[in-house]
Amino acid sequence: MSEFVLQQNEAALQQQKPKEMIRRLVWKICIATLILMAIGSATRVMNAGLACPDWPLCYGELVPAKQMNLQVFLEWFHRLDAALIGVSAIALFGLSWWHRRFLPRWLPWASTFALFLIVFQGILGGLTVTELLRFDIVTAHLGTALLFFSTLLIIGTALTPYQGTGTVGKLPWVGLTAAVLVYLQSLLGALVGSRWALHQCLGGSQLCTVMYSHIAGLVPPTVATLAMVFICWRTPALHPALRRLANIAGGLLTLQILLGFATFKLHLQVEPLTVSHQAIGAALLGTLVAFTVLALRDWATSRDITVLSNDC
């Protein structure tokens, strides 16, 4: 009997190995993607978007040593990081389908969607160069990156061990609303950046509508995020992970508002502030996505408990 139990435990451990391997890979790609978006922001604010005049090579070379300067390095390193993420996405796709017997049914399809996004992102990256930084393509480039980042976070968070307390109430829907609003606000910010709307408005009173739309657009995601934080504070017996994520979201929101105000007042003249503003925005979106996934898992736990009690 004991030998049978040992065999069962060993089989269970064998089934957990692919899941754990993929979870670690996903979190590594998440970190690389966040870094990639920060480098992309630095590339834009340093006017390095066309530092490499061709694509996918740079000055016809894999490593343009003769032309290398800060601007060329930023654009070249941005492409290098993107290529590494692309290879990792292919690995995630292959591993998910190869080990699909031991994985949740949704995981291979989610990895397929992530691969589609990174391929589409690569196409947009090439078009940003060949179309000379056309603002709609640049905006779509960041929007797709944020969607890819969110997809990875959903996968990673869904694979993370978690046992809910069943006390979340309406928090999953509040978190989801906040995440969607932050994503839309990020797209507005990308539009402001890609059209240089702040410079245009302050310098010649042009594109002020675009800039002020981004400023006014701050209100809905701020209200939704603060509502989520407040409800978490008021919810007894909430899982510590959810409470921690809510507090992190509140802190990131405060920092993001301060960075946005400083960026506006300094007219985008301090590049690290502008880069940090976009990076913190992406981190806030990621925190809200992770919170929403865990809250939905908690809500599913409470639903299962309710169904079980009704059956009894």
CSV table of C-alpha atoms in Angstrom, one decimal:
chain,number,residue,atom,x,y,z
A,1,MET,CA,0.0,0.0,0.0
A,2,SER,CA,2.8,2.4,0.9
A,3,GLU,CA,4.6,1.6,-2.3
A,4,PHE,CA,1.4,2.5,-4.2
A,5,VAL,CA,1.2,5.8,-2.4
A,6,LEU,CA,4.8,6.6,-3.1
A,7,GLN,CA,4.2,5.9,-6.8
A,8,GLN,CA,1.2,8.2,-6.8
A,9,ASN,CA,3.1,11.0,-5.1
A,10,GLU,CA,6.0,10.6,-7.6
A,11,ALA,CA,3.6,10.8,-10.5
A,12,ALA,CA,2.0,13.9,-9.0
A,13,LEU,CA,5.5,15.5,-8.7
A,14,GLN,CA,6.3,14.6,-12.3
A,15,GLN,CA,3.1,16.3,-13.4
A,16,GLN,CA,4.0,19.5,-11.5
A,17,LYS,CA,7.4,19.9,-13.1
A,18,PRO,CA,6.2,21.2,-16.5
A,19,LYS,CA,3.8,23.6,-14.8
A,20,GLU,CA,6.6,25.0,-12.5
A,21,MET,CA,9.0,25.3,-15.4
A,22,ILE,CA,6.5,27.2,-17.5
A,23,ARG,CA,5.6,29.4,-14.6
A,24,ARG,CA,9.2,30.4,-14.0
A,25,LEU,CA,9.7,31.1,-17.8
A,26,VAL,CA,6.6,33.3,-17.9
A,27,TRP,CA,7.8,35.4,-15.0
A,28,LYS,CA,11.2,35.9,-16.6
A,29,ILE,CA,9.6,37.0,-19.8
A,30,CYS,CA,7.4,39.4,-17.8
A,31,ILE,CA,10.5,41.1,-16.3
A,32,ALA,CA,12.2,41.3,-19.7
A,33,THR,CA,9.0,42.8,-21.2
A,34,LEU,CA,8.8,45.5,-18.5
A,35,ILE,CA,12.5,46.3,-19.2
A,36,LEU,CA,11.8,46.3,-22.9
A,37,MET,CA,9.0,48.9,-22.5
A,38,ALA,CA,11.3,51.1,-20.4
A,39,ILE,CA,14.0,50.9,-23.0
A,40,GLY,CA,11.5,51.7,-25.7
A,41,SER,CA,10.4,54.8,-23.8
A,42,ALA,CA,14.0,55.9,-23.4
A,43,THR,CA,14.5,55.4,-27.1
A,44,ARG,CA,11.6,57.7,-27.9
A,45,VAL,CA,12.5,60.5,-25.4
A,46,MET,CA,16.1,60.4,-26.6
A,47,ASN,CA,15.0,60.7,-30.2
A,48,ALA,CA,16.6,57.4,-31.0
A,49,GLY,CA,13.7,55.8,-32.8
A,50,LEU,CA,15.4,56.1,-36.2
A,51,ALA,CA,19.0,55.8,-34.9
A,52,CYS,CA,19.1,52.5,-36.9
A,53,PRO,CA,17.9,53.6,-40.3
A,54,ASP,CA,17.2,50.0,-41.5
A,55,TRP,CA,15.4,47.0,-40.0
A,56,PRO,CA,15.8,44.3,-38.8
A,57,LEU,CA,19.6,44.9,-38.9
A,58,CYS,CA,21.2,48.2,-37.9
A,59,TYR,CA,23.3,49.8,-40.6
A,60,GLY,CA,23.3,46.5,-42.3
A,61,GLU,CA,25.0,44.7,-39.4
A,62,LEU,CA,24.0,42.6,-36.5
A,63,VAL,CA,26.2,44.7,-34.2
A,64,PRO,CA,26.9,48.2,-35.6
A,65,ALA,CA,30.2,48.7,-33.8
A,66,LYS,CA,31.4,51.6,-36.0
A,67,GLN,CA,28.3,53.7,-35.7
A,68,MET,CA,27.7,52.9,-32.0
A,69,ASN,CA,26.7,55.9,-29.8
A,70,LEU,CA,24.1,56.3,-27.1
A,71,GLN,CA,21.2,56.7,-29.5
A,72,VAL,CA,22.2,53.8,-31.7
A,73,PHE,CA,22.9,51.6,-28.6
A,74,LEU,CA,19.4,52.3,-27.3
A,75,GLU,CA,17.7,51.4,-30.5
A,76,TRP,CA,19.9,48.4,-31.1
A,77,PHE,CA,19.5,47.1,-27.5
A,78,HIS,CA,15.8,47.6,-27.7
A,79,ARG,CA,15.7,45.3,-30.8
A,80,LEU,CA,18.0,42.8,-29.1
A,81,ASP,CA,15.8,42.5,-26.0
A,82,ALA,CA,12.7,42.2,-28.3
A,83,ALA,CA,14.4,39.4,-30.2
A,84,LEU,CA,15.2,37.5,-26.9
A,85,ILE,CA,11.6,37.9,-25.8
A,86,GLY,CA,10.5,36.6,-29.1
A,87,VAL,CA,12.6,33.5,-28.8
A,88,SER,CA,11.3,33.0,-25.2
A,89,ALA,CA,7.7,33.3,-26.5
A,90,ILE,CA,8.4,30.6,-29.0
A,91,ALA,CA,9.9,28.4,-26.3
A,92,LEU,CA,6.8,29.0,-24.1
A,93,PHE,CA,4.5,28.1,-27.1
A,94,GLY,CA,6.5,24.9,-27.7
A,95,LEU,CA,6.7,23.8,-24.1
A,96,SER,CA,3.0,24.5,-23.5
A,97,TRP,CA,1.9,22.3,-26.4
A,98,TRP,CA,4.5,19.6,-25.7
A,99,HIS,CA,3.5,19.1,-22.1
A,100,ARG,CA,-0.2,19.9,-22.6
A,101,ARG,CA,-1.2,16.6,-20.9
A,102,PHE,CA,0.1,17.9,-17.6
A,103,LEU,CA,-1.1,21.5,-17.9
A,104,PRO,CA,-4.4,23.3,-17.7
A,105,ARG,CA,-6.3,23.1,-21.0
A,106,TRP,CA,-6.3,26.9,-21.5
A,107,LEU,CA,-2.5,27.2,-21.2
A,108,PRO,CA,-1.4,26.1,-24.7
A,109,TRP,CA,-4.0,28.4,-26.3
A,110,ALA,CA,-2.9,31.3,-24.0
A,111,SER,CA,0.7,30.7,-25.0
A,112,THR,CA,-0.4,30.7,-28.7
A,113,PHE,CA,-2.1,34.1,-28.2
A,114,ALA,CA,1.0,35.4,-26.5
A,115,LEU,CA,3.1,34.3,-29.5
A,116,PHE,CA,0.7,35.9,-31.9
A,117,LEU,CA,1.0,39.2,-30.0
A,118,ILE,CA,4.8,39.1,-30.0
A,119,VAL,CA,4.9,38.4,-33.8
A,120,PHE,CA,2.5,41.2,-34.4
A,121,GLN,CA,4.6,43.4,-32.1
A,122,GLY,CA,7.7,42.6,-34.2
A,123,ILE,CA,5.8,43.6,-37.4
A,124,LEU,CA,4.8,46.9,-35.7
A,125,GLY,CA,8.4,47.5,-34.6
A,126,GLY,CA,9.6,47.2,-38.1
A,127,LEU,CA,6.9,49.5,-39.4
A,128,THR,CA,7.8,52.2,-36.8
A,129,VAL,CA,11.2,52.4,-38.6
A,130,THR,CA,10.1,52.0,-42.3
A,131,GLU,CA,7.1,54.4,-41.8
A,132,LEU,CA,9.4,56.9,-40.0
A,133,LEU,CA,7.7,56.8,-36.5
A,134,ARG,CA,4.2,57.3,-37.7
A,135,PHE,CA,2.2,58.2,-34.6
A,136,ASP,CA,-0.6,55.6,-34.9
A,137,ILE,CA,1.9,52.8,-35.4
A,138,VAL,CA,4.0,53.9,-32.5
A,139,THR,CA,0.9,54.0,-30.3
A,140,ALA,CA,-0.2,50.5,-31.5
A,141,HIS,CA,3.3,49.3,-30.8
A,142,LEU,CA,3.1,50.2,-27.1
A,143,GLY,CA,-0.5,49.1,-26.8
A,144,THR,CA,0.4,45.6,-28.1
A,145,ALA,CA,3.4,45.5,-25.7
A,146,LEU,CA,1.1,46.2,-22.8
A,147,LEU,CA,-1.4,43.6,-24.0
A,148,PHE,CA,1.4,41.0,-24.3
A,149,PHE,CA,2.7,42.0,-20.8
A,150,SER,CA,-0.8,41.6,-19.4
A,151,THR,CA,-1.3,38.2,-21.1
A,152,LEU,CA,1.9,36.9,-19.5
A,153,LEU,CA,0.9,38.2,-16.1
A,154,ILE,CA,-2.5,36.4,-16.4
A,155,ILE,CA,-0.7,33.2,-17.3
A,156,GLY,CA,1.9,33.5,-14.5
A,157,THR,CA,-0.6,34.5,-11.8
A,158,ALA,CA,-3.0,31.8,-12.8
A,159,LEU,CA,-0.2,29.2,-12.4
A,160,THR,CA,0.9,30.5,-9.0
A,161,PRO,CA,-0.2,28.4,-6.0
A,162,TYR,CA,-3.1,30.2,-4.3
A,163,GLN,CA,-5.9,29.3,-2.0
A,164,GLY,CA,-8.5,32.0,-1.6
A,165,THR,CA,-10.6,32.8,1.4
A,166,GLY,CA,-13.9,33.4,-0.4
A,167,THR,CA,-14.3,36.9,0.9
A,168,VAL,CA,-13.7,39.0,-2.2
A,169,GLY,CA,-17.2,40.0,-3.0
A,170,LYS,CA,-17.2,42.4,-6.0
A,171,LEU,CA,-13.5,43.1,-5.9
A,172,PRO,CA,-12.7,41.1,-9.1
A,173,TRP,CA,-14.9,43.3,-11.1
A,174,VAL,CA,-13.6,46.5,-9.5
A,175,GLY,CA,-10.0,45.3,-10.2
A,176,LEU,CA,-10.9,44.4,-13.8
A,177,THR,CA,-12.5,47.8,-14.3
A,178,ALA,CA,-9.4,49.6,-12.9
A,179,ALA,CA,-7.1,47.5,-15.1
A,180,VAL,CA,-9.0,48.3,-18.3
A,181,LEU,CA,-9.1,52.0,-17.5
A,182,VAL,CA,-5.4,52.1,-16.8
A,183,TYR,CA,-4.7,50.3,-20.1
A,184,LEU,CA,-6.8,52.9,-22.0
A,185,GLN,CA,-5.1,55.7,-20.1
A,186,SER,CA,-1.8,54.2,-21.1
A,187,LEU,CA,-2.8,54.3,-24.8
A,188,LEU,CA,-3.7,58.0,-24.4
A,189,GLY,CA,-0.3,58.6,-22.9
A,190,ALA,CA,1.3,56.7,-25.8
A,191,LEU,CA,-0.6,59.0,-28.2
A,192,VAL,CA,0.5,62.1,-26.4
A,193,GLY,CA,4.1,60.9,-26.6
A,194,SER,CA,4.1,59.7,-30.2
A,195,ARG,CA,2.6,63.0,-31.4
A,196,TRP,CA,4.7,65.1,-29.0
A,197,ALA,CA,1.5,66.7,-27.9
A,198,LEU,CA,2.9,68.4,-24.8
A,199,HIS,CA,5.6,70.2,-26.8
A,200,GLN,CA,3.1,71.1,-29.6
A,201,CYS,CA,0.5,72.5,-27.1
A,202,LEU,CA,2.9,74.5,-25.0
A,203,GLY,CA,4.9,75.7,-28.0
A,204,GLY,CA,2.2,76.5,-30.5
A,205,SER,CA,-1.2,75.7,-28.9
A,206,GLN,CA,-1.5,72.6,-31.2
A,207,LEU,CA,-2.8,69.2,-30.2
A,208,CYS,CA,-3.9,70.6,-26.8
A,209,THR,CA,-7.0,68.4,-27.1
A,210,VAL,CA,-4.9,65.3,-27.1
A,211,MET,CA,-2.8,66.4,-24.2
A,212,TYR,CA,-5.8,67.5,-22.0
A,213,SER,CA,-7.6,64.3,-22.9
A,214,HIS,CA,-4.8,62.4,-21.2
A,215,ILE,CA,-4.9,64.7,-18.2
A,216,ALA,CA,-8.7,64.4,-17.9
A,217,GLY,CA,-8.4,60.6,-18.5
A,218,LEU,CA,-6.5,60.3,-15.3
A,219,VAL,CA,-9.7,60.6,-13.2
A,220,PRO,CA,-11.6,57.3,-14.1
A,221,PRO,CA,-8.6,54.9,-13.5
A,222,THR,CA,-7.7,56.8,-10.3
A,223,VAL,CA,-11.2,56.5,-8.9
A,224,ALA,CA,-11.4,52.8,-9.8
A,225,THR,CA,-8.0,52.0,-8.3
A,226,LEU,CA,-8.7,53.9,-5.1
A,227,ALA,CA,-12.1,52.2,-4.8
A,228,MET,CA,-10.4,48.9,-5.1
A,229,VAL,CA,-7.9,49.8,-2.4
A,230,PHE,CA,-10.6,51.2,-0.1
A,231,ILE,CA,-12.8,48.1,-0.5
A,232,CYS,CA,-9.8,45.9,0.3
A,233,TRP,CA,-9.2,47.8,3.5
A,234,ARG,CA,-12.9,47.4,4.4
A,235,THR,CA,-13.0,43.7,3.6
A,236,PRO,CA,-12.3,41.4,6.6
A,237,ALA,CA,-10.4,38.2,6.3
A,238,LEU,CA,-9.1,39.1,2.8
A,239,HIS,CA,-6.3,37.1,1.6
A,240,PRO,CA,-2.9,38.8,2.5
A,241,ALA,CA,-1.7,38.5,-1.2
A,242,LEU,CA,-4.8,40.6,-2.4
A,243,ARG,CA,-4.3,43.1,0.4
A,244,ARG,CA,-0.6,43.5,-0.5
A,245,LEU,CA,-1.3,43.9,-4.2
A,246,ALA,CA,-4.0,46.5,-3.5
A,247,ASN,CA,-1.5,48.5,-1.3
A,248,ILE,CA,1.1,48.2,-4.0
A,249,ALA,CA,-1.4,49.5,-6.6
A,250,GLY,CA,-2.2,52.5,-4.4
A,251,GLY,CA,1.4,53.3,-3.9
A,252,LEU,CA,2.2,53.0,-7.7
A,253,LEU,CA,-0.8,55.2,-8.5
A,254,THR,CA,0.4,57.9,-6.1
A,255,LEU,CA,3.9,57.7,-7.6
A,256,GLN,CA,2.5,57.8,-11.1
A,257,ILE,CA,0.5,60.9,-10.5
A,258,LEU,CA,3.5,62.7,-9.0
A,259,LEU,CA,5.7,61.6,-11.9
A,260,GLY,CA,3.1,62.8,-14.4
A,261,PHE,CA,2.8,66.2,-12.6
A,262,ALA,CA,6.6,66.6,-12.6
A,263,THR,CA,6.9,65.6,-16.2
A,264,PHE,CA,4.3,68.1,-17.2
A,265,LYS,CA,5.8,70.9,-15.2
A,266,LEU,CA,9.3,70.3,-16.5
A,267,HIS,CA,8.0,70.0,-20.1
A,268,LEU,CA,9.5,66.6,-20.7
A,269,GLN,CA,13.0,68.0,-20.3
A,270,VAL,CA,14.1,65.4,-17.7
A,271,GLU,CA,14.3,62.1,-19.6
A,272,PRO,CA,14.5,59.8,-16.6
A,273,LEU,CA,11.2,61.2,-15.3
A,274,THR,CA,9.5,60.5,-18.6
A,275,VAL,CA,10.8,57.0,-18.8
A,276,SER,CA,9.9,56.3,-15.1
A,277,HIS,CA,6.4,57.6,-15.8
A,278,GLN,CA,5.8,55.0,-18.5
A,279,ALA,CA,7.5,52.2,-16.5
A,280,ILE,CA,5.4,52.9,-13.4
A,281,GLY,CA,2.3,53.0,-15.5
A,282,ALA,CA,3.1,49.5,-16.9
A,283,ALA,CA,3.9,48.3,-13.4
A,284,LEU,CA,0.5,49.6,-12.1
A,285,LEU,CA,-1.3,47.9,-14.9
A,286,GLY,CA,0.5,44.6,-14.1
A,287,THR,CA,-0.3,44.9,-10.5
A,288,LEU,CA,-4.0,45.4,-11.3
A,289,VAL,CA,-4.0,42.5,-13.7
A,290,ALA,CA,-2.4,40.2,-11.1
A,291,PHE,CA,-4.9,41.4,-8.4
A,292,THR,CA,-7.8,40.7,-10.8
A,293,VAL,CA,-6.7,37.2,-11.6
A,294,LEU,CA,-6.2,36.2,-7.9
A,295,ALA,CA,-9.5,37.9,-7.0
A,296,LEU,CA,-11.3,35.9,-9.7
A,297,ARG,CA,-9.8,32.7,-8.4
A,298,ASP,CA,-10.9,33.7,-4.9
A,299,TRP,CA,-14.4,34.4,-6.2
A,300,ALA,CA,-14.5,31.0,-7.9
A,301,THR,CA,-13.5,29.4,-4.5
A,302,SER,CA,-16.4,31.2,-2.8
A,303,ARG,CA,-18.8,30.1,-5.5
A,304,ASP,CA,-17.7,26.5,-5.2
A,305,ILE,CA,-18.2,26.7,-1.4
A,306,THR,CA,-21.7,28.0,-1.9
A,307,VAL,CA,-22.6,25.3,-4.4
A,308,LEU,CA,-21.2,22.6,-2.1
A,309,SER,CA,-23.1,23.9,0.9
A,310,ASN,CA,-26.3,24.1,-1.1
A,311,ASP,CA,-25.8,20.4,-2.2
A,312,CYS,CA,-25.4,19.4,1.4
